[in-house]
Structure formats: C-alpha cells, structure tokens
C-alpha cells in the first residue's frame, strides 16, 4: 500500500438509513461519494437512491451540514454503474444486517474492486471473519469492519474491526482518514459479537430492564433515574430504546443470545413479554410514533407494565435519592446508593454493580484496554464517563469489595467472580498518565502506531499514529490528568496561557463561557499581552461551548447591588411606572434606566467596553483566532466575527440572538454585518453605483429572526464565516489547526486590516423597505408589536440611521447607533420581561 495513500472517492453500497447518512457525512467532509442501491423497477433506475436522498432532507437532526451538499452525492445502481467502483479508494458496504445478503453482494461487486481499495463492512455486530469468507482470498487483506453509530454525522464513535488477514497498515490508513477527515473517534475492536460499545451498552440496558422489574419500577421512573443524574443523555434508557427502535434492539440482543452461549449472563439475553407485545403491535418506537412512550397532543404517555395500556408519564424521584444523585463525587454517590434502602437507590446500585462486573470479566475478550472500552461507551452511547472511569473515581478497591460481596451473597446477575486483575490488592486505578490497563500479552491487538509493552497486564499508552499529533488535548478518561500549558495570567473569569511556543491562548472560566465585565477586562488584557510578548492570540475553550453570549444579568447587577427586598426587574418595573413612556415617543427611556440602575453611564460603559473588545480583536497587531466549537451566540458570535480568522468545528452553532431577549447586537455585531454587506456590494458592483440593500437583507433577517446556523457550513452561507475561515471535522484537532492558521498568517508578515472609514449604507430607504416587510408580518400575526419595534431598531442600525441611501459612514458611527438602540431597548419593561423569562425558563418570551 502506498505510503501517501489518499482516499479520493468513496462508494457506499446501500441507501438505507445508515448508508444514506454515511454518504451524507462523507460529503460533509468534502469527500466525493457514490451511493449505490438496487435499480428501481420502474422509471429512473436510480429512483431508489434519489428517494433516499429526498429522505435525508426531512431527517432531524439534519444528517447533512447544508442542504446544498446533498447534490454532491452521486446516485448509482448495481446494474449500470459497477464499473465506477474501480475509481474508488474506499468502499463501505452498509446493507441490511443479513450475512447471506452481504455475502451475495460481495460476490457481485468483487470483480470491480480496485486492487488497492479498502473494502469495509458497516455492521453493528456480525462476524467480520465470517463475512470475509465471502470475499475473494486475494483481496481479503483489504477487508475490515467499520461500525458507524447512528446518526453518523453526530456520533463520534467509529469501531474499526480487522479480520484475520487484514493488513495492519491498511487499518492505520483508514483510522487516519476517519479521525482527521471525518472527525471521528476510532476504537479498534475485536471480532466479537456486537464489538465493544453495543456489547456494553446493550448489556447495561438489559441489566437496567432486569432490575427495574425486580424493584417494580415503571419505565418513566427508570428514565427519571438513569438520565442526566448519571451523566447520561436525557433520553436515559427506555426513551433511548424508542429512538434506536425496538426491532433494531431485538436484533442486537438476538446476536448476543445466538453467539454468546458461554457468557455467564447468557440467561439474561432474553426479551421480556412486554417487548414482544410491542413489536407484535408494530410499536417500534420513534419511527412508528409509539413504543415504550407515545405522545398524545403535547403530553407524553408511557406504557404501564401491568395493564399494558398507556398512562400519563408522571415519575417523581424520591427526595432522599435525588440528594444522593446530585452528589458530584462518585465515591459518595455510589456509597449513598448502596446504603440507602429505598428501591430507587437499590435499583441504581444493582445496575452499576452488574455493569462493572460484566465489563471487568469481558474486558480481555472484547477490548485492547480499559480506555478503549470507556471511550467506546462514552462516544457511542453519550455517557459522560465510562464504567471503568466511574469505578476508579469511586475508589477501585472499595467498589471491587462491594461487587465481590454481592456476588458471594447471590445478589448479582451472575455468580462468576471478578477476574484476578480487578481484585489485585495493589490495584488502585486502571487509567493513569502512563496509559490504561490492558490484560493482553505484549503486542496483541496493536496497529503499527500503537506501542507494545513487555508484559501482559500492563498499562497501554495512547496510539502514536501521526494523526494523533494533531490532537494537542485528546479526549481522556478520568484519572489521566491534563495540564493546559503555562499560565501567563489568571483571574476568576479567564486564563491566558501558552504551550511553550509564541502563541497565547485565552480560555474563559465562566459558566457556559458567558461574557461578564471581568471577561471583557480579561480579553483586553490578553490582547495587550499578546501584542507585547506573543505572535498570535487564540480564543479557545477547554470544553464546549465557545460562548453562550453576554451574562446580561451579571453585568447589570455588577453595576449596583439590588435592594434586599426587590430584584433588578422589580426596580426596572417600578421605575417604568413612575416615568411616562410610550414606544412611539421613547422620551423616558434613559430616565427609566437611570431610575432602575442608578447609574446609566456605568451600564453604557460596559456596552462600550464590549464594542472596544471586538475592535481590539479586529485590529490587534498580532493575528487573533477564534477557535469555535459548539454554541457561539450573541457576544460569543460577535467576538468570533471580529477575529482575524475563525476556525470552527462542523458542529458550530453560531448566531446573533439578542432579539430573543428584546435587545439587538451591540458588541459590534450589527456594525460588522453592515460592513460585510457594503464590502460585498462593492465587490459585485457593475458600475460606480453601489446598492448595498440586496446584500444587507440576509444579515437583517439573520439578526431580526435570531437565526442560528445549524453547522459551520451553514454559518458560512449565512455570512458569519468568511471564505477564508476554516471548518474542522474533528473537535480535538481544533486548537492545532488554529495554531497552524496563526503561523500561516505570520508567515506573510501579518498586519491588521486598515480601519474602514467609508462604509456605504442603505439609509432611510433601506429602513423603510425592511419596515414594510415587517408590517406584513405584523398584520399576519407572525410578529408582535414589540418585535416590530425591535426589528425597526435593527433595521435603522444596519442601514446607518436617518441618512440618504448610498451615504458613507465609518465604523464608529455604526457602533454608536448600536449602543444607543441597545440602551433604549434595555430601558423598556418588555425587554426586561423577556430577559427575566429567558433566565427563568431558558426559552424566549414573545410579548
């Protein structure tokens, strides 16, 4: 295989749910992709593929990063287009989980497979070695298993499974492609039924089901206990079952039952009568709109185990158990559950115990080390911590003793004792700085880039494949401590640090990385430090989100502490009632803010500082890079769009959302959008007349509607990302790529842009046109009168105020407009109501 092996084109065989979504994610990563299916019996032979592509557009969450990307998937069928397979460097088979069907397909396509192409089967649990037997022997060294999790765009895990003859170098090449190009977390799995994640995840669900029945807990009670309280998705256990599909789950359990006859837990690989009842009724979960749960109107109903009728879901966790579950320390949490006699607590301890027991006993047969098992469960099932991480954090010896005691007392689901490595008195951990525990003999299960050890039962370091050098801070299990560089300065709100080079990194410490007055001070200080001592400044958070925006309540309360008997909003409302005020006149706005806060100049000074921060980021003498992952809303968006470059993960959700709390962007967001519209108009002007309005309209809509981009690709289409900004598929490569971008900018002797003093604006004509469109929405009851008021202020700011169309203004003019309208809206009781409602309920109020 070539050392510089490149995957230029990929074919996906099978346009079902998984195949179509895998193809979608390949084009998300700009990989040329063919999607094959059986020819349609009537009409266009590619009709089956085209139907699948139409289906992609309707799926939520969207499998495609932008609707335009779907057109890049090339439809193909097995009758007309098999010759095209010769052009493909990677072929992924993703048809139904039937050994006979897959084998038949391999025999059909094998003559057309390129002699250097990788052929991978996407299976959730079928034997890779058995499947390989249907593949020509001379190509078997190119065959392997590749298990994407559903939905492929969002689920980080991909399991990579070799067959006996798979070239090790091929796996390394494929792992590199999956990690960097597709942004995945790859775990090498053994060819055992259901591999790692499904084996452990499904056993956890079976154990949960078993103990729920033993303690007589309803489905909704189990979900109330096993969701976010345990650091798992809100869908918990049985809601997850509905999402996965009862038929799919049944298939996975059947695979375990048929192929794991020697498993000590084999008798538990059975599905209960209620499960068969639902499947026979066609109640397969979310896809049939009825499973364990069913939505009736706006109410969620749940199947009652005893009556087999649906009842209103109304589970309530016991207060004492709730207190234990709120404990962050795993040692105290597990000890509390084990010692509490309440059935809810005993149910949870029993489930933890049996999952730990199962993982310890099966580790050697299914995984190369404890890290692979924990990361597979985390990435594949959305757990915050894997089983071994929790066990270690709770005290290895303590928990091992509890498990052994319960096995001896006949309380556990299986009687087999814990393996010797787990009960070794010297063991205190399975994860540490030296690596993670592996029960394997030296070199077994390792790829070219994975270091071996000289003994069985050793600590296995991370893979040394070159692709992982791009992950400066890879995902790590608890116990593997992380050191984020050397501190330059640190406050309660921010930290400036570096990794031994000339690039400064600023990270926020506030909750959701919201922006307070202290954060603003920290950014200004960081820019000064970077200009004085570093070659670049990167804004990067150690965990997502990038920033949920301004902490408005904190900013305002920082100006003046509320009186003991009244809150901030109470003061605003009382002040508003004392001052005569109308939306049309607006004369008492300043007076209201002054009466409420006691010091308008201080409030306005913070807004002005917000603008100053954005402008410092834009015009700093060193490059500023916003390394964005997850939410970048409001102020977080404004900081990003002012930086020299944005480097964003695909899963970046960026937007100026201030209208949701009755405000408008005032950290330079409106100014920057008006400026970009003017630049676009200038670029595409056919003569000396520059008409800004056609380019401004989309920015107005984004701001006035509070539109948030659902991917970095859509952020680029909406104008938040420029063509020069970068999109990264793997979030763990984000900081590395941001650094490389900074180096590239400095390689060309970076200078900040010149201050733009001539920004063409749409003026009062543009304002009137935007207002006319809003009048129609108001009359159609799509927006409220106050929405119209806010929208008019957004229009006036973006259009440059009460000036002629085509007038030229500078940035400060637009910043002053932003700030004035922000302050006036802030003084209105309806904005205060919106802020209060958002803080209390986490969603916008329409008033």
Coordinates of N, CA and C in Angstrom, one line a residue, residues 365-529:
X365 N -11.7 -10.2 26.4 CA -12.2 -10.8 25.2 C -12.7 -9.8 24.2
X366 N -13.0 -8.6 24.6 CA -13.6 -7.6 23.7 C -12.8 -6.4 23.4
X367 N -11.9 -6.0 24.2 CA -11.2 -4.7 24.0 C -9.7 -4.9 24.3
X368 N -8.9 -3.9 23.8 CA -7.5 -4.0 24.0 C -7.1 -3.4 25.3
X369 N -7.9 -2.5 25.9 CA -7.6 -1.9 27.2 C -8.8 -1.2 27.7
X370 N -8.7 -0.7 29.0 CA -9.8 -0.1 29.6 C -10.2 1.2 29.0
X371 N -9.2 1.9 28.4 CA -9.5 3.2 27.8 C -10.4 3.0 26.6
X372 N -10.1 2.0 25.8 CA -10.9 1.7 24.6 C -12.4 1.4 25.0
X373 N -12.5 0.6 26.0 CA -13.9 0.3 26.5 C -14.6 1.6 27.0
X374 N -14.0 2.4 27.8 CA -14.7 3.6 28.3 C -15.0 4.6 27.2
X375 N -14.0 4.8 26.3 CA -14.3 5.8 25.3 C -15.3 5.3 24.3
X376 N -15.3 4.0 24.0 CA -16.4 3.4 23.1 C -17.8 3.7 23.7
X377 N -17.9 3.4 25.0 CA -19.2 3.6 25.6 C -19.6 5.1 25.7
X378 N -18.6 6.0 26.0 CA -18.9 7.4 26.0 C -19.3 7.9 24.6
X379 N -18.4 7.6 23.6 CA -18.7 8.1 22.3 C -19.9 7.5 21.6
X380 N -20.1 6.2 21.9 CA -21.2 5.5 21.2 C -22.6 5.7 21.9
X381 N -22.6 5.9 23.2 CA -23.9 6.0 24.0 C -24.1 7.3 24.7
X382 N -23.1 8.2 24.5 CA -23.3 9.6 25.1 C -23.1 9.7 26.6
X383 N -22.5 8.7 27.2 CA -22.2 8.8 28.6 C -21.1 9.8 28.9
X384 N -21.2 10.6 30.0 CA -20.1 11.5 30.4 C -18.9 10.7 30.8
X385 N -19.1 9.6 31.5 CA -18.0 8.8 31.9 C -18.3 7.3 31.7
X386 N -17.2 6.6 31.3 CA -17.4 5.1 31.0 C -17.4 4.3 32.3
X387 N -17.7 3.1 32.3 CA -17.9 2.2 33.5 C -16.6 2.2 34.3
X388 N -15.4 2.0 33.7 CA -14.2 1.9 34.5 C -13.8 3.2 35.1
X389 N -14.1 4.3 34.4 CA -13.8 5.6 34.9 C -14.6 5.9 36.2
X390 N -15.9 5.5 36.2 CA -16.7 5.7 37.4 C -16.2 4.8 38.5
X391 N -15.9 3.5 38.2 CA -15.4 2.6 39.2 C -14.2 3.2 39.9
X392 N -13.2 3.6 39.0 CA -12.0 4.2 39.6 C -12.2 5.4 40.4
X393 N -13.1 6.3 39.9 CA -13.3 7.6 40.6 C -14.0 7.3 42.0
X394 N -14.8 6.2 42.1 CA -15.5 5.8 43.3 C -14.6 5.1 44.3
X395 N -13.3 4.8 43.9 CA -12.4 4.0 44.8 C -12.4 2.6 44.3
X396 N -11.3 2.2 43.6 CA -11.3 0.9 43.0 C -11.5 -0.3 44.0
X397 N -10.7 -0.3 45.0 CA -10.7 -1.4 46.0 C -12.1 -1.4 46.7
X398 N -12.6 -0.3 47.1 CA -13.9 -0.2 47.8 C -15.0 -0.9 46.9
X399 N -15.1 -0.4 45.7 CA -16.1 -0.9 44.8 C -15.9 -2.4 44.5
X400 N -14.6 -2.8 44.2 CA -14.4 -4.2 43.9 C -14.8 -5.1 45.1
X401 N -14.6 -4.6 46.3 CA -15.1 -5.3 47.5 C -16.6 -5.5 47.6
X402 N -17.3 -4.4 47.3 CA -18.7 -4.4 47.3 C -19.3 -5.4 46.3
X403 N -18.7 -5.3 45.1 CA -19.1 -6.3 44.0 C -18.9 -7.7 44.4
X404 N -17.7 -8.0 44.9 CA -17.4 -9.4 45.4 C -18.4 -9.8 46.5
X405 N -18.7 -8.9 47.4 CA -19.6 -9.3 48.5 C -21.0 -9.6 47.9
X406 N -21.4 -8.8 47.0 CA -22.8 -9.1 46.4 C -22.8 -10.3 45.6
X407 N -21.7 -10.7 44.9 CA -21.6 -11.9 44.1 C -21.7 -13.1 45.1
X408 N -21.0 -13.0 46.2 CA -21.0 -14.1 47.2 C -22.4 -14.2 47.9
X409 N -23.1 -13.1 48.0 CA -24.4 -13.1 48.7 C -25.5 -13.5 47.7
X410 N -25.2 -13.8 46.4 CA -26.2 -14.2 45.4 C -27.0 -13.0 44.9
X411 N -26.6 -11.8 45.1 CA -27.4 -10.6 44.7 C -27.1 -10.3 43.2
X412 N -25.9 -10.6 42.7 CA -25.5 -10.2 41.3 C -26.2 -11.1 40.3
X413 N -26.2 -10.6 39.0 CA -26.9 -11.3 37.9 C -26.2 -12.6 37.5
X414 N -24.9 -12.6 37.8 CA -24.1 -13.8 37.5 C -23.2 -14.2 38.7
X415 N -22.8 -15.4 38.8 CA -22.1 -15.9 40.0 C -20.6 -16.0 39.8
X416 N -20.1 -15.8 38.6 CA -18.7 -15.8 38.3 C -18.0 -14.7 39.0
X417 N -16.9 -15.0 39.7 CA -16.2 -14.0 40.5 C -15.5 -13.0 39.6
X418 N -15.1 -11.8 40.1 CA -14.4 -10.8 39.4 C -13.0 -11.5 39.0
X419 N -12.4 -11.1 37.8 CA -11.1 -11.6 37.4 C -10.0 -11.1 38.4
X420 N -8.9 -11.9 38.4 CA -7.9 -11.6 39.4 C -7.3 -10.2 39.3
X421 N -7.2 -9.7 38.0 CA -6.6 -8.4 37.8 C -7.4 -7.3 38.5
X422 N -8.8 -7.5 38.6 CA -9.7 -6.5 39.1 C -9.6 -6.5 40.7
X423 N -9.3 -7.6 41.3 CA -9.3 -7.7 42.7 C -7.9 -7.7 43.3
X424 N -6.9 -7.5 42.5 CA -5.5 -7.4 42.9 C -5.4 -6.3 44.0
X425 N -5.0 -6.6 45.2 CA -5.0 -5.6 46.3 C -4.2 -4.4 46.0
X426 N -3.2 -4.5 45.1 CA -2.4 -3.4 44.8 C -3.0 -2.4 43.8
X427 N -4.1 -2.9 43.2 CA -4.7 -2.0 42.1 C -5.5 -0.9 42.7
X428 N -5.2 0.3 42.3 CA -6.0 1.5 42.7 C -6.6 2.2 41.5
X429 N -6.1 1.8 40.3 CA -6.6 2.5 39.1 C -6.4 1.7 37.9
X430 N -7.2 2.0 36.8 CA -7.0 1.4 35.5 C -6.6 2.5 34.5
X431 N -6.7 3.7 34.9 CA -6.3 4.8 34.0 C -5.3 5.7 34.7
X432 N -4.2 6.1 34.0 CA -3.2 7.0 34.6 C -2.4 7.6 33.5
X433 N -1.4 8.4 33.9 CA -0.6 9.1 33.0 C 0.2 8.2 32.1
X434 N 0.5 7.0 32.6 CA 1.3 6.0 31.8 C 0.4 5.3 30.8
X435 N -0.9 5.4 30.8 CA -1.8 4.8 29.9 C -3.0 4.1 30.6
X436 N -3.6 3.2 30.0 CA -4.7 2.5 30.6 C -4.5 1.0 30.6
X437 N -5.0 0.3 31.6 CA -4.8 -1.1 31.8 C -5.2 -2.0 30.7
X438 N -4.3 -2.9 30.3 CA -4.6 -3.9 29.2 C -4.2 -5.3 29.8
X439 N -5.2 -6.2 29.6 CA -4.9 -7.6 30.1 C -4.2 -8.4 29.0
X440 N -3.9 -7.8 27.9 CA -3.4 -8.5 26.7 C -1.9 -8.8 26.8
X441 N -1.4 -9.9 26.2 CA 0.0 -10.1 26.1 C 0.6 -9.0 25.2
X442 N 1.9 -8.9 25.3 CA 2.6 -7.8 24.5 C 2.3 -7.8 23.0
X443 N 2.0 -6.7 22.5 CA 1.8 -6.5 21.1 C 0.5 -7.0 20.5
X444 N -0.3 -7.7 21.3 CA -1.6 -8.2 20.7 C -2.6 -7.1 20.6
X445 N -3.3 -7.1 19.4 CA -4.3 -6.2 19.1 C -3.8 -4.8 18.8
X446 N -2.5 -4.7 18.5 CA -2.0 -3.3 18.2 C -1.8 -3.1 16.8
X447 N -2.0 -1.8 16.3 CA -1.7 -1.4 15.0 C -0.2 -0.9 14.9
X448 N 0.2 -0.5 13.7 CA 1.5 0.0 13.5 C 1.8 1.1 14.5
X449 N 0.9 2.0 14.7 CA 1.1 3.2 15.5 C 0.8 3.0 17.0
X450 N 0.6 1.8 17.4 CA 0.3 1.6 18.8 C 1.4 0.8 19.5
X451 N 2.0 1.5 20.6 CA 3.1 0.9 21.3 C 2.8 -0.4 22.0
X452 N 3.7 -1.3 22.0 CA 3.6 -2.6 22.7 C 4.2 -2.4 24.1
X453 N 4.0 -3.5 24.9 CA 4.6 -3.5 26.2 C 5.3 -4.8 26.4
X454 N 6.1 -5.0 27.4 CA 6.9 -6.2 27.6 C 6.2 -7.2 28.5
X455 N 4.9 -7.0 28.9 CA 4.3 -8.0 29.7 C 2.8 -7.9 29.6
X456 N 2.1 -9.0 29.9 CA 0.6 -9.0 30.0 C 0.2 -8.3 31.2
X457 N -1.0 -7.7 31.2 CA -1.4 -6.9 32.3 C -0.6 -5.7 32.5
X458 N -0.4 -4.9 31.5 CA 0.4 -3.7 31.5 C -0.5 -2.5 31.3
X459 N 0.1 -1.3 31.4 CA -0.6 -0.1 31.0 C -0.3 0.3 29.6
X460 N -1.3 0.4 28.8 CA -1.0 0.6 27.3 C -1.2 2.1 27.0
X461 N -0.1 2.8 26.5 CA -0.2 4.2 26.2 C -1.1 4.4 25.0
X462 N -1.4 5.7 24.7 CA -2.2 6.0 23.5 C -1.5 5.6 22.2
X463 N -2.2 5.6 21.2 CA -1.7 5.3 19.8 C -0.7 6.4 19.5
X464 N 0.4 6.0 18.8 CA 1.3 7.0 18.3 C 1.2 7.3 16.8
X465 N 0.1 6.9 16.2 CA -0.2 7.2 14.8 C 0.0 8.8 14.6
X466 N 0.7 9.2 13.5 CA 0.9 10.6 13.3 C -0.3 11.5 13.4
X467 N -1.5 10.9 13.0 CA -2.7 11.7 13.0 C -3.0 12.3 14.4
X468 N -2.6 11.5 15.5 CA -2.9 11.9 16.8 C -2.0 13.1 17.3
X469 N -1.0 13.4 16.6 CA -0.1 14.5 16.9 C -0.9 15.8 16.7
X470 N -2.0 15.7 15.9 CA -2.8 16.9 15.7 C -3.8 17.2 16.8
X471 N -3.9 16.2 17.8 CA -4.8 16.4 18.9 C -3.9 16.8 20.1
X472 N -3.8 18.1 20.3 CA -3.0 18.6 21.4 C -3.6 18.2 22.8
X473 N -4.9 18.1 22.9 CA -5.6 17.7 24.1 C -6.7 16.7 23.7
X474 N -6.3 15.4 23.5 CA -7.3 14.4 23.1 C -8.3 14.2 24.2
X475 N -9.4 13.6 23.9 CA -10.4 13.1 24.9 C -9.7 12.1 25.8
X476 N -9.9 12.3 27.1 CA -9.2 11.4 28.0 C -10.1 10.9 29.1
X477 N -9.8 9.7 29.6 CA -10.6 9.1 30.7 C -10.2 9.8 32.0
X478 N -11.1 9.8 33.0 CA -10.8 10.3 34.3 C -9.6 9.5 34.8
X479 N -8.7 10.2 35.5 CA -7.5 9.6 36.0 C -6.3 9.9 35.2
X480 N -6.6 10.2 33.9 CA -5.5 10.7 33.0 C -5.4 12.2 33.1
X481 N -4.7 12.7 34.0 CA -4.7 14.2 34.2 C -4.2 14.9 33.0
X482 N -4.7 16.2 32.9 CA -4.4 17.0 31.8 C -3.8 18.3 32.3
X483 N -2.7 18.8 31.7 CA -2.1 20.1 32.0 C -2.2 21.0 30.9
X484 N -3.0 22.1 31.1 CA -3.1 23.1 30.0 C -2.0 24.1 30.0
X485 N -0.9 23.8 29.6 CA 0.2 24.7 29.4 C 0.6 25.6 30.6
X486 N 1.4 26.6 30.3 CA 1.9 27.5 31.3 C 1.1 28.8 31.4
X487 N 0.7 29.2 32.6 CA -0.1 30.4 32.8 C 0.7 31.7 32.6
X488 N 0.1 32.6 31.8 CA 0.6 33.9 31.7 C -0.1 34.8 32.8
X489 N -1.4 34.8 32.8 CA -2.1 35.4 33.9 C -3.5 34.7 34.1
X490 N -4.0 34.7 35.3 CA -5.3 34.0 35.5 C -6.1 34.9 36.5
X491 N -7.4 35.0 36.2 CA -8.4 35.6 37.1 C -9.5 34.6 37.4
X492 N -10.5 35.1 38.1 CA -11.7 34.2 38.4 C -12.4 33.9 37.1
X493 N -12.3 34.7 36.1 CA -13.1 34.6 34.9 C -12.3 34.1 33.6
X494 N -11.0 34.3 33.5 CA -10.3 33.9 32.3 C -8.9 33.4 32.7
X495 N -8.3 32.7 31.8 CA -6.9 32.3 31.9 C -6.2 32.5 30.6
X496 N -5.0 33.2 30.6 CA -4.2 33.3 29.4 C -3.0 32.3 29.6
X497 N -2.7 31.5 28.6 CA -1.6 30.5 28.8 C -1.0 30.2 27.4
X498 N 0.1 29.4 27.5 CA 0.7 29.0 26.2 C 1.3 27.6 26.4
X499 N 1.7 27.0 25.3 CA 2.2 25.6 25.4 C 3.7 25.5 25.1
X500 N 4.4 26.7 25.4 CA 5.9 26.7 25.2 C 6.3 27.3 23.9
X501 N 5.3 27.8 23.1 CA 5.6 28.4 21.9 C 5.3 29.9 22.0
X502 N 5.1 30.6 20.8 CA 4.9 32.0 20.9 C 3.4 32.4 20.7
X503 N 2.5 31.4 20.8 CA 1.1 31.7 20.6 C 0.4 31.7 21.9
X504 N -0.3 32.7 22.3 CA -1.1 32.8 23.5 C -2.5 32.3 23.3
X505 N -3.0 31.6 24.3 CA -4.3 31.0 24.3 C -5.1 31.6 25.4
X506 N -6.3 32.1 25.1 CA -7.2 32.6 26.2 C -8.4 31.7 26.3
X507 N -8.7 31.2 27.5 CA -9.8 30.4 27.8 C -10.7 31.0 28.9
X508 N -12.0 31.0 28.7 CA -12.9 31.5 29.7 C -13.2 30.5 30.8
X509 N -13.5 30.9 32.0 CA -13.8 30.0 33.1 C -15.2 30.2 33.6
X510 N -16.0 31.1 33.0 CA -17.4 31.3 33.5 C -18.3 30.2 33.0
X511 N -19.4 30.0 33.6 CA -20.4 29.0 33.2 C -20.9 29.3 31.8
X512 N -20.9 28.2 31.0 CA -21.2 28.3 29.6 C -20.4 29.3 28.9
X513 N -19.3 29.7 29.5 CA -18.3 30.7 28.9 C -19.0 32.0 28.5
X514 N -20.0 32.4 29.4 CA -20.7 33.7 29.2 C -19.7 34.8 29.5
X515 N -20.1 36.0 28.9 CA -19.2 37.2 29.0 C -19.7 38.1 30.0
X516 N -18.9 38.3 31.0 CA -19.1 39.3 32.1 C -18.2 40.5 31.9
X517 N -18.4 41.5 32.7 CA -17.5 42.6 32.7 C -16.0 42.2 32.9
X518 N -15.8 41.2 33.8 CA -14.5 40.7 34.1 C -13.9 40.0 32.9
X519 N -14.7 39.3 32.2 CA -14.3 38.6 31.0 C -13.8 39.6 30.0
X520 N -14.6 40.7 29.8 CA -14.2 41.8 28.9 C -12.8 42.3 29.3
X521 N -12.6 42.6 30.6 CA -11.3 43.1 31.1 C -10.2 42.1 30.7
X522 N -10.5 40.8 30.9 CA -9.5 39.7 30.7 C -9.1 39.7 29.2
X523 N -10.1 39.9 28.3 CA -9.8 39.8 26.9 C -8.9 41.0 26.5
X524 N -9.2 42.2 27.0 CA -8.4 43.4 26.7 C -7.0 43.2 27.2
X525 N -6.9 42.6 28.4 CA -5.5 42.4 28.9 C -4.8 41.4 28.1
X526 N -5.5 40.3 27.6 CA -4.9 39.3 26.8 C -4.4 39.8 25.5
X527 N -5.2 40.7 24.9 CA -4.7 41.3 23.6 C -3.5 42.1 23.8
X528 N -3.4 42.9 24.9 CA -2.2 43.7 25.2 C -1.0 42.8 25.4
X529 N -1.2 41.7 26.2 CA -0.1 40.7 26.4 C 0.4 40.1 25.1

